[in-house]
XYZ file of C-alpha atoms in Angstrom:
257
model
C -59.967 82.603 126.648
C -56.940 82.597 128.958
C -57.160 80.152 131.864
C -57.169 82.319 134.995
C -56.902 79.486 137.588
C -54.019 79.567 140.063
C -51.317 76.909 139.909
C -48.174 76.167 141.902
C -44.958 75.288 140.213
C -41.394 74.498 141.132
C -38.832 77.267 141.319
C -37.466 77.998 137.846
C -33.788 77.275 137.130
C -31.324 80.144 137.417
C -30.486 79.876 133.695
C -33.784 81.529 132.876
C -32.493 84.736 134.417
C -29.356 84.795 132.259
C -31.209 85.886 129.125
C -33.655 88.561 128.076
C -35.837 85.897 126.505
C -38.975 84.700 128.228
C -39.409 80.901 128.224
C -40.812 79.476 125.009
C -43.466 77.412 126.826
C -46.520 78.712 128.713
C -45.923 79.121 132.447
C -48.695 78.873 135.034
C -49.165 81.766 137.423
C -48.822 81.560 141.213
C -51.557 83.286 143.229
C -52.530 85.258 140.135
C -49.130 86.980 139.901
C -46.471 86.904 137.212
C -43.215 85.148 138.164
C -40.449 87.709 138.581
C -38.499 86.542 135.519
C -41.525 87.169 133.241
C -42.215 90.511 134.921
C -38.570 91.527 134.441
C -38.671 90.383 130.806
C -41.686 92.612 130.178
C -39.978 95.568 131.809
C -36.850 95.064 129.693
C -38.851 94.898 126.460
C -40.737 98.070 127.342
C -37.486 99.847 128.178
C -35.909 98.750 124.899
C -38.916 100.012 122.966
C -38.900 103.348 124.807
C -35.185 103.813 124.171
C -34.837 102.520 120.624
C -38.343 102.461 119.161
C -39.888 99.742 117.022
C -36.844 99.517 114.752
C -34.869 98.071 117.664
C -37.223 95.117 118.030
C -37.995 92.058 115.905
C -41.612 91.330 115.006
C -42.192 88.782 117.775
C -41.080 91.222 120.478
C -43.303 93.964 119.096
C -46.175 91.482 119.190
C -45.268 90.602 122.769
C -45.536 94.270 123.755
C -49.002 94.403 122.267
C -50.058 91.124 123.888
C -48.862 92.281 127.325
C -51.889 94.553 127.480
C -54.364 91.987 126.184
C -53.078 89.056 128.255
C -51.746 90.454 131.540
C -51.300 87.166 133.464
C -49.571 84.827 131.052
C -46.269 84.386 129.260
C -47.160 85.649 125.772
C -43.980 84.767 123.893
C -45.335 81.376 122.669
C -48.492 83.104 121.417
C -46.466 85.757 119.560
C -44.355 83.019 117.984
C -47.416 81.034 116.899
C -49.011 84.135 115.385
C -45.906 84.779 113.302
C -45.606 81.119 112.314
C -49.233 81.192 111.190
C -49.359 84.523 109.358
C -45.769 85.383 108.462
C -45.005 88.861 109.823
C -46.339 91.633 112.056
C -48.372 93.285 109.301
C -50.086 90.040 108.330
C -50.900 89.288 111.965
C -52.539 92.669 112.489
C -54.518 92.455 109.240
C -55.466 88.783 109.526
C -59.209 87.980 109.365
C -60.885 87.563 112.743
C -61.975 83.986 112.082
C -58.403 82.940 111.285
C -57.014 84.704 114.354
C -59.385 82.670 116.515
C -57.756 79.448 115.338
C -54.526 80.379 117.141
C -54.280 78.980 120.663
C -54.558 81.690 123.313
C -56.209 84.258 121.051
C -59.563 85.544 122.284
C -61.750 88.612 121.977
C -59.383 90.954 123.857
C -56.407 90.161 121.636
C -58.457 90.388 118.448
C -59.921 93.744 119.484
C -56.464 95.169 120.237
C -55.058 93.893 116.929
C -57.942 95.412 114.993
C -57.513 98.739 116.814
C -53.874 98.766 115.671
C -54.970 97.972 112.110
C -57.635 100.707 112.132
C -55.167 103.243 113.531
C -52.633 102.427 110.804
C -55.293 102.847 108.121
C -56.547 106.096 109.651
C -53.066 107.618 109.820
C -52.181 106.594 106.270
C -55.503 107.918 104.968
C -55.038 111.272 106.712
C -51.891 111.836 104.637
C -53.776 111.653 101.341
C -57.320 112.925 101.897
C -57.885 116.486 100.699
C -54.345 116.516 99.316
C -53.125 117.032 95.773
C -52.647 113.486 94.562
C -49.802 114.074 92.116
C -47.626 115.857 94.675
C -48.563 113.262 97.328
C -48.095 110.197 95.111
C -45.757 108.376 97.500
C -48.279 108.855 100.312
C -51.034 107.506 98.055
C -48.991 104.381 97.354
C -48.209 103.959 101.057
C -51.899 104.240 101.877
C -52.867 101.664 99.259
C -50.254 99.218 100.518
C -51.247 99.763 104.148
C -54.920 99.090 103.497
C -54.717 96.401 100.816
C -51.361 94.645 100.435
C -51.911 92.068 103.166
C -55.513 91.152 102.441
C -56.176 87.522 101.547
C -59.046 88.385 99.197
C -59.306 90.946 96.413
C -60.708 94.394 97.127
C -61.554 97.095 94.605
C -61.357 100.755 95.616
C -61.834 104.010 93.758
C -60.101 107.286 94.571
C -62.232 110.231 93.435
C -60.510 113.524 92.549
C -61.764 117.041 91.916
C -60.698 119.359 89.080
C -57.481 120.235 90.911
C -56.607 116.551 91.410
C -57.326 116.789 95.122
C -58.564 113.529 96.636
C -62.150 114.116 97.776
C -63.265 110.533 98.458
C -61.834 107.044 98.796
C -64.389 104.261 98.678
C -64.419 100.484 98.598
C -66.586 99.454 95.673
C -66.412 95.670 95.907
C -64.923 92.663 97.687
C -64.092 89.426 95.960
C -62.347 86.091 96.300
C -58.674 85.232 96.296
C -58.403 85.878 92.552
C -61.474 87.824 91.432
C -63.480 90.880 92.383
C -66.638 91.983 90.538
C -66.493 95.516 89.128
C -69.342 97.324 87.394
C -68.100 100.275 85.304
C -71.543 101.899 85.269
C -71.633 101.995 89.090
C -68.126 103.466 89.263
C -69.028 106.306 86.912
C -72.405 106.838 88.569
C -70.702 107.329 91.922
C -68.218 109.763 90.371
C -71.116 111.886 89.127
C -72.739 111.825 92.579
C -69.514 113.125 94.120
C -68.984 115.664 91.316
C -65.579 114.083 90.723
C -63.526 115.038 87.680
C -61.047 112.159 87.753
C -60.603 108.631 89.076
C -57.853 106.304 90.198
C -58.793 102.629 90.379
C -57.031 100.433 92.929
C -57.221 96.733 93.642
C -54.976 94.138 95.235
C -53.672 90.754 94.173
C -53.477 88.454 97.227
C -51.013 86.263 95.324
C -48.502 89.104 95.681
C -47.920 89.391 91.921
C -49.326 92.692 90.590
C -49.268 91.588 86.948
C -52.703 92.432 85.460
C -54.947 89.650 84.210
C -56.816 89.892 80.932
C -60.008 90.625 82.870
C -58.203 93.452 84.737
C -57.226 94.993 81.403
C -60.719 94.629 79.930
C -62.422 96.056 83.013
C -60.084 99.058 83.033
C -60.820 99.774 79.377
C -64.567 99.614 80.078
C -64.318 102.035 83.000
C -62.130 104.337 80.919
C -64.640 104.377 78.049
C -67.601 105.001 80.364
C -65.793 107.776 82.234
C -64.474 109.440 79.095
C -67.999 109.631 77.643
C -68.999 111.775 80.625
C -65.891 113.951 80.700
C -64.298 112.141 83.637
C -60.612 111.248 83.429
C -59.221 107.894 84.496
C -55.740 108.809 85.720
C -54.541 105.327 86.589
C -55.317 101.830 87.759
C -53.011 100.528 90.489
C -52.645 96.838 91.271
C -51.195 96.339 94.749
C -48.978 93.317 95.421
C -47.284 92.268 98.643
C -44.277 94.540 98.291
C -44.749 96.407 95.030
C -47.427 97.801 92.771
C -48.170 98.094 89.063
C -49.389 101.287 87.411
C -51.470 100.876 84.251
C -50.392 104.359 83.188
C -46.679 103.632 83.623
C -46.938 100.246 81.904
C -48.770 101.670 78.894
C -52.175 100.079 79.472
C -53.774 103.560 79.644
């Protein structure tokens, strides 16, 4: 939790006003108010965002903008820097597990809630671009959705996209969670769920937290088992996508299906 006590401090040197950067060290508040140089820094960042959008700002400044709302009475630049040092980039900060976020100094419930709202909004928007859409004609959107929801996870997740006879996506469901290098998959359960949804085709998706989408031998065997089980019931397995940090592998394109 942020310390809300009031402190008095010496007047800050004029050099602090010669840059758009807030100081890199936490500054105590006077009478519960932000010093003018921090207030001005916040106003300048907001103006830059409004004028140029997110592309005009590095990750730490975008994080600062978000933290302004969660931590209204503290210099948040050191916290933004520590978040990036800990997790790597904006995406990994937003998708970081709650228990790991709590290990960062200055991060409490308000910050975590705001970060998770941003993550949920990103997932919701990406999902809206693929649900009830023809998958083949929306393939780039499907890949974007898979990367948004899975690429930055630190454990494996297995999802199934269920399609109707016209290859329209009718359901997207998480089937299993795993460890950093394994996720349990039960072909019978995958096919059973397809029958319940009256699906005609499937796309399997899982992530590799290592960042390398190269399939393991168990990935190849599991895919063959799902394919055999689905084929026996007249259900097509269109593809199996493995999502890495910045790229993906398609079983269909690589000749595994």
